[in-house]
XYZ file of C-alpha atoms in Angstrom:
402
model
C 0.007 0.121 0.029
C 2.230 2.814 -1.201
C -0.415 5.465 -1.855
C 0.012 8.667 -0.111
C -2.420 9.317 2.644
C -4.982 12.174 2.262
C -6.349 13.922 5.254
C -10.030 15.192 5.318
C -12.014 17.291 7.607
C -14.365 15.469 9.911
C -17.888 16.740 10.226
C -17.124 17.426 13.861
C -14.400 19.748 12.957
C -11.356 17.748 13.771
C -8.752 16.601 11.284
C -8.989 12.886 10.550
C -6.845 10.066 8.967
C -8.776 9.252 5.857
C -8.632 6.214 3.411
C -5.926 5.881 1.083
C -6.922 6.685 -2.420
C -7.584 3.058 -3.411
C -10.590 0.833 -4.093
C -10.625 -0.413 -0.466
C -13.823 -0.146 1.606
C -14.616 3.278 3.034
C -13.227 3.854 6.514
C -16.082 4.611 8.903
C -16.140 7.069 11.733
C -15.123 4.625 14.418
C -12.186 3.381 12.380
C -11.099 6.925 11.887
C -11.242 7.638 15.509
C -9.072 4.682 16.150
C -6.571 5.821 13.562
C -6.413 9.225 15.276
C -5.882 7.702 18.596
C -3.045 5.525 17.374
C -1.460 8.401 15.342
C -1.549 10.722 18.322
C 0.125 8.173 20.619
C 2.818 7.028 17.995
C 3.225 10.371 16.175
C 2.935 8.357 12.899
C 0.532 8.445 10.041
C -2.027 5.767 10.511
C -4.880 4.522 8.169
C -6.838 1.349 7.593
C -5.257 -0.878 4.999
C -5.139 -4.507 3.994
C -1.666 -5.720 5.016
C 0.586 -7.039 2.271
C 2.099 -9.824 4.194
C 1.041 -13.488 4.402
C 0.124 -13.746 7.965
C -3.259 -15.080 8.956
C -5.473 -12.373 10.646
C -9.026 -12.431 12.172
C -9.740 -9.300 9.993
C -8.680 -8.347 6.534
C -8.081 -4.614 7.297
C -6.376 -2.959 10.145
C -4.578 0.281 11.025
C -1.215 0.416 9.562
C 1.359 2.943 10.890
C 3.510 4.669 8.129
C 6.303 7.379 8.410
C 5.952 10.711 6.835
C 7.986 9.208 3.866
C 5.220 6.721 3.404
C 7.207 3.635 4.474
C 5.591 1.277 6.893
C 6.898 1.920 10.355
C 9.567 -0.223 11.807
C 10.479 -0.620 15.565
C 12.865 2.358 15.518
C 10.266 4.828 14.024
C 8.113 4.561 17.275
C 8.976 7.150 19.702
C 8.710 5.078 22.851
C 10.064 6.115 26.164
C 8.665 9.688 26.318
C 6.956 10.531 29.608
C 4.178 12.752 28.316
C 0.881 11.545 27.108
C 1.726 11.864 23.438
C 4.055 9.815 21.393
C 4.637 7.166 24.144
C 3.690 4.171 22.092
C 6.354 1.559 21.373
C 5.652 -0.737 18.452
C 4.563 -3.545 20.773
C 2.091 -1.176 22.672
C 0.801 0.073 19.379
C -0.083 -3.434 18.051
C -1.685 -4.218 21.347
C -4.017 -1.167 21.219
C -4.505 -1.619 17.463
C -5.666 -5.290 17.744
C -7.628 -4.967 20.724
C -9.636 -2.076 19.932
C -10.028 -3.210 16.168
C -11.269 -6.510 17.383
C -13.923 -4.662 19.391
C -15.031 -2.421 16.467
C -15.243 -5.204 13.940
C -16.722 -8.069 16.089
C -19.420 -5.768 17.221
C -19.861 -3.956 13.978
C -19.246 -0.491 15.450
C -19.316 2.318 12.937
C -19.599 5.254 15.211
C -18.424 5.402 18.835
C -21.342 7.744 19.686
C -23.828 4.987 18.958
C -22.008 2.285 21.154
C -24.100 1.148 24.140
C -23.222 -0.935 27.188
C -24.661 -4.090 25.361
C -21.905 -4.052 22.867
C -19.313 -4.019 25.674
C -21.059 -6.941 27.325
C -21.260 -8.950 23.994
C -17.592 -8.243 23.493
C -16.678 -9.427 26.990
C -18.783 -12.613 26.399
C -17.004 -13.095 23.272
C -13.467 -13.031 24.892
C -14.936 -15.640 27.470
C -16.042 -17.885 24.592
C -12.552 -17.702 23.070
C -11.372 -19.205 26.367
C -9.122 -16.407 27.260
C -7.718 -16.503 30.773
C -9.152 -13.995 33.229
C -5.917 -11.926 33.336
C -5.897 -11.709 29.576
C -9.494 -10.597 29.448
C -8.790 -8.067 32.110
C -5.894 -6.700 30.129
C -8.027 -6.386 27.064
C -10.699 -4.587 28.832
C -8.152 -2.267 30.350
C -6.881 -1.531 26.882
C -10.245 -0.846 25.418
C -11.032 1.352 28.504
C -7.948 3.491 27.878
C -9.219 4.033 24.286
C -12.748 4.993 25.319
C -11.491 7.463 27.933
C -9.597 9.228 25.242
C -12.662 9.232 22.953
C -14.693 10.724 25.815
C -12.323 13.451 26.312
C -12.296 14.081 22.673
C -16.014 14.220 22.414
C -16.065 11.274 20.199
C -17.961 8.869 22.501
C -20.829 9.505 24.979
C -19.553 11.431 28.026
C -22.854 12.208 29.904
C -22.395 11.052 33.574
C -23.583 7.679 34.173
C -23.463 6.737 30.374
C -19.681 6.726 29.845
C -18.509 3.415 28.269
C -15.260 3.697 30.120
C -17.255 3.248 33.350
C -19.115 0.223 31.913
C -15.663 -1.253 31.112
C -14.299 -0.463 34.485
C -17.187 -2.344 36.025
C -16.522 -5.465 33.915
C -12.989 -5.409 35.124
C -14.242 -5.164 38.751
C -16.545 -8.133 38.117
C -13.488 -10.270 36.883
C -11.873 -9.182 40.252
C -8.389 -9.848 39.037
C -5.960 -8.881 41.909
C -2.847 -6.982 41.274
C -0.660 -9.902 42.351
C -2.652 -12.141 39.954
C -1.987 -9.679 37.061
C 1.733 -9.714 37.692
C 2.186 -13.237 38.220
C -0.829 -14.576 36.217
C -0.940 -17.662 38.107
C 2.590 -18.513 37.650
C 2.978 -20.399 41.015
C 1.457 -23.310 39.361
C 2.859 -22.515 35.909
C 6.682 -22.455 36.326
C 9.470 -24.916 36.643
C 11.716 -25.522 39.599
C 15.524 -24.854 39.493
C 15.960 -28.569 39.599
C 13.943 -28.969 36.432
C 15.950 -26.145 34.891
C 19.091 -27.910 35.615
C 17.718 -31.119 34.156
C 16.918 -29.367 30.844
C 20.375 -27.925 30.811
C 21.892 -31.293 31.300
C 19.904 -32.845 28.700
C 20.833 -30.128 26.182
C 24.563 -30.532 27.075
C 24.316 -34.268 26.380
C 22.093 -34.321 23.209
C 22.022 -30.777 21.749
C 25.261 -29.164 22.986
C 25.748 -25.500 21.990
C 22.445 -25.276 20.099
C 20.570 -22.022 19.577
C 17.978 -23.334 22.112
C 20.601 -24.265 24.765
C 22.210 -20.734 24.420
C 18.714 -19.103 24.770
C 17.830 -21.146 27.846
C 21.092 -20.770 29.376
C 21.404 -17.058 29.108
C 17.868 -16.277 30.385
C 18.344 -18.687 33.222
C 21.800 -17.303 34.419
C 21.292 -13.530 33.560
C 17.565 -13.202 34.212
C 17.413 -11.034 31.181
C 14.154 -10.056 29.466
C 13.421 -11.270 25.993
C 14.171 -7.940 24.355
C 17.632 -7.938 25.886
C 18.421 -11.427 24.831
C 17.250 -10.725 21.168
C 19.187 -7.507 21.036
C 22.642 -9.242 21.618
C 25.054 -9.195 18.731
C 28.081 -11.540 18.368
C 30.401 -8.633 18.894
C 28.625 -7.980 22.265
C 30.396 -10.913 23.795
C 33.707 -10.220 25.517
C 35.086 -13.451 26.402
C 38.358 -12.291 28.008
C 36.515 -9.922 30.316
C 33.666 -12.413 31.011
C 30.845 -10.086 30.116
C 28.160 -9.645 27.556
C 27.163 -6.100 26.629
C 23.519 -5.256 26.372
C 22.840 -2.196 24.206
C 19.799 -0.459 22.890
C 20.152 -0.350 19.016
C 16.552 -0.431 17.537
C 17.517 1.283 14.286
C 20.142 -1.449 13.810
C 18.651 -4.602 15.291
C 14.894 -3.835 15.050
C 14.671 -4.643 18.840
C 14.151 -2.102 21.404
C 15.054 -2.634 25.091
C 12.065 -2.333 27.439
C 13.606 0.693 29.206
C 15.476 2.036 26.066
C 18.939 3.413 26.790
C 18.245 2.979 30.504
C 18.274 -0.751 29.872
C 21.906 -0.861 28.715
C 24.434 -2.745 30.929
C 27.218 -5.175 30.873
C 26.496 -8.507 32.606
C 28.992 -10.967 34.019
C 29.033 -14.459 32.674
C 30.764 -17.481 34.078
C 33.544 -19.001 31.852
C 31.374 -22.187 31.523
C 28.460 -20.240 30.043
C 30.573 -18.086 27.830
C 32.360 -21.307 26.437
C 29.035 -22.753 25.417
C 27.986 -19.518 23.702
C 31.322 -19.255 21.807
C 31.034 -22.765 20.640
C 27.525 -22.222 19.483
C 28.931 -19.315 17.442
C 31.839 -21.258 16.019
C 29.924 -24.527 15.141
C 26.044 -23.977 15.238
C 25.116 -20.554 14.583
C 23.223 -20.086 11.220
C 24.675 -17.615 9.145
C 21.767 -15.235 8.018
C 21.107 -14.267 4.614
C 20.998 -10.599 5.584
C 24.546 -10.609 6.953
C 23.307 -9.715 10.493
C 25.798 -9.918 13.427
C 22.801 -11.043 15.670
C 23.748 -13.826 18.188
C 20.498 -15.659 17.747
C 19.563 -16.258 14.104
C 17.829 -18.284 11.622
C 18.415 -18.325 7.850
C 16.417 -15.183 7.375
C 18.200 -13.127 10.005
C 17.712 -12.338 13.870
C 15.018 -14.270 15.310
C 11.896 -12.673 16.712
C 10.176 -12.990 20.056
C 7.572 -15.698 18.709
C 10.433 -17.811 17.601
C 12.155 -17.407 20.968
C 8.942 -18.213 22.870
C 8.399 -21.365 20.775
C 12.053 -22.500 21.538
C 11.570 -21.955 25.310
C 8.200 -23.572 25.447
C 9.342 -26.529 23.459
C 12.137 -27.121 25.980
C 9.821 -27.081 28.886
C 6.815 -29.054 27.677
C 6.129 -32.228 29.643
C 6.633 -34.757 26.906
C 3.221 -36.435 27.526
C 0.753 -34.067 25.918
C -0.603 -34.742 22.457
C -2.458 -32.754 19.895
C -6.030 -33.402 18.711
C -4.785 -36.237 16.532
C -2.954 -37.914 19.194
C 0.581 -36.935 18.040
C 3.086 -35.663 20.532
C 3.366 -31.815 20.755
C 6.039 -30.270 18.674
C 7.929 -27.164 19.349
C 5.301 -25.421 17.092
C 2.411 -26.236 19.419
C 4.424 -26.777 22.672
C 2.287 -23.960 24.403
C -0.546 -26.166 24.352
C 1.035 -28.263 27.244
C -0.006 -26.830 30.474
C 3.561 -27.372 32.016
C 5.403 -25.363 29.298
C 6.581 -21.984 30.146
C 7.687 -18.850 28.304
C 10.552 -16.420 28.570
C 9.038 -14.235 31.372
C 8.391 -17.389 33.447
C 11.876 -18.485 32.949
C 13.156 -14.916 34.041
C 11.182 -15.280 37.223
C 12.885 -18.755 37.942
C 16.254 -17.226 37.380
C 15.565 -14.287 39.887
C 14.243 -16.674 42.493
C 17.313 -18.909 41.972
C 19.705 -15.850 42.459
C 17.951 -15.073 45.693
C 18.377 -18.713 46.735
C 21.953 -18.464 46.114
C 22.310 -15.410 48.400
C 22.809 -12.689 45.719
C 21.787 -9.330 47.145
C 18.663 -7.544 45.935
C 20.960 -4.503 44.679
C 23.153 -6.929 42.574
C 20.183 -8.682 41.059
C 18.471 -5.309 40.351
C 21.458 -4.276 38.350
C 21.792 -7.586 36.530
C 18.230 -7.904 35.560
C 17.502 -4.133 34.986
C 14.565 -3.876 37.503
C 14.094 -1.978 40.694
C 14.360 -3.777 43.980
C 10.717 -3.173 44.909
C 9.611 -4.540 41.632
C 11.648 -7.594 42.019
C 10.284 -8.125 45.687
C 6.714 -7.596 44.551
C 6.477 -9.567 41.188
C 9.543 -11.698 40.410
C 10.898 -13.408 43.563
C 8.441 -16.335 44.152
C 10.094 -18.866 46.511
C 8.242 -21.929 47.542
C 7.479 -22.240 51.378
C 10.517 -24.489 51.564
C 12.899 -22.012 49.714
C 11.704 -19.182 51.833
C 12.324 -21.093 55.069
C 15.906 -22.107 53.899
C 16.654 -18.474 53.287
C 15.649 -17.609 56.831
C 17.222 -20.618 58.206
C 20.754 -19.358 58.900
C 19.744 -15.953 60.202
C 17.222 -17.450 62.593
C 19.554 -20.064 63.897
C 22.417 -17.629 64.438
C 19.940 -15.203 66.235
C 18.496 -17.999 68.619
């Protein structure tokens, strides 16, 4: 979709992102409102288009962000990290709002926000439930839709009469779900995680049967560093400093297409043991796939730097139980490993890593610098010892005191 965008004046007196000059269906008022919201938050030009990639989607048309030059926006084009209310959408946040709000508009056949009533909110909430989304997922989607409607209400694009605000209806739906703050952060992970013993078993199996593979490197680095997936995916081969025993984590979205969660504030050097460094360098020497694009990325496929979905599949594939089967009775593969209730993702493994560091006696301040999170955040959301682990931590201090 390379046509230049044209801006028309909305009947309400506000500039709107209009359709491209093609034969695509006319963009309705609600869709234009969504484009305006996304454009304001991303500081990019947004219009409804039919994506030209081959990905399967629930809807044929969706808001596409483009630069002023007309090219489709990449990660580095999104001005994330700003503290004000405008221009604070990273690409990931943009996609979350785009897909959630568009799903509501299309599934409920909404053409004008002014005509939306609470029953549409109720029907959409019921639709999310029929899709078998977890309560925490439904709460997150309702929260996202609520932010959009609060914006629409302040812009006089949705009903704002007291008692009829749709944002209030959405907030009530969230209260009905009654998802606690702890449940949001942990998402039930106490029963959806692996123990340090299981993690060590996985590493031992990889060392014996798949030594220095990409999957082994991914698992090892998350488990030993406790890094986020964005940090892991950002690493280039040149970021390894074997003589110094460190790996540099740098924010280079314009080069790598990966933005650290905290931007430049997420940059740091992390210490790595000689044993871990040896596995990583062996992987580079013997098993790293040379990408067609010539990328210096550490984790690659033939196409280039792997993305977060590939990383998730790799980790889920390593942690599935081995007993689950698909609908045909065949064992789960890496592609559908997430169907196994015992499989975990990168964030879950990060939590296991942080809990392990605490069990080993590493101070909160040291862990904070290593994993790039505040001490309070770690205490509240990441450290989740079992009763036995918590007792063992207190054991020495209590015995010495008594």
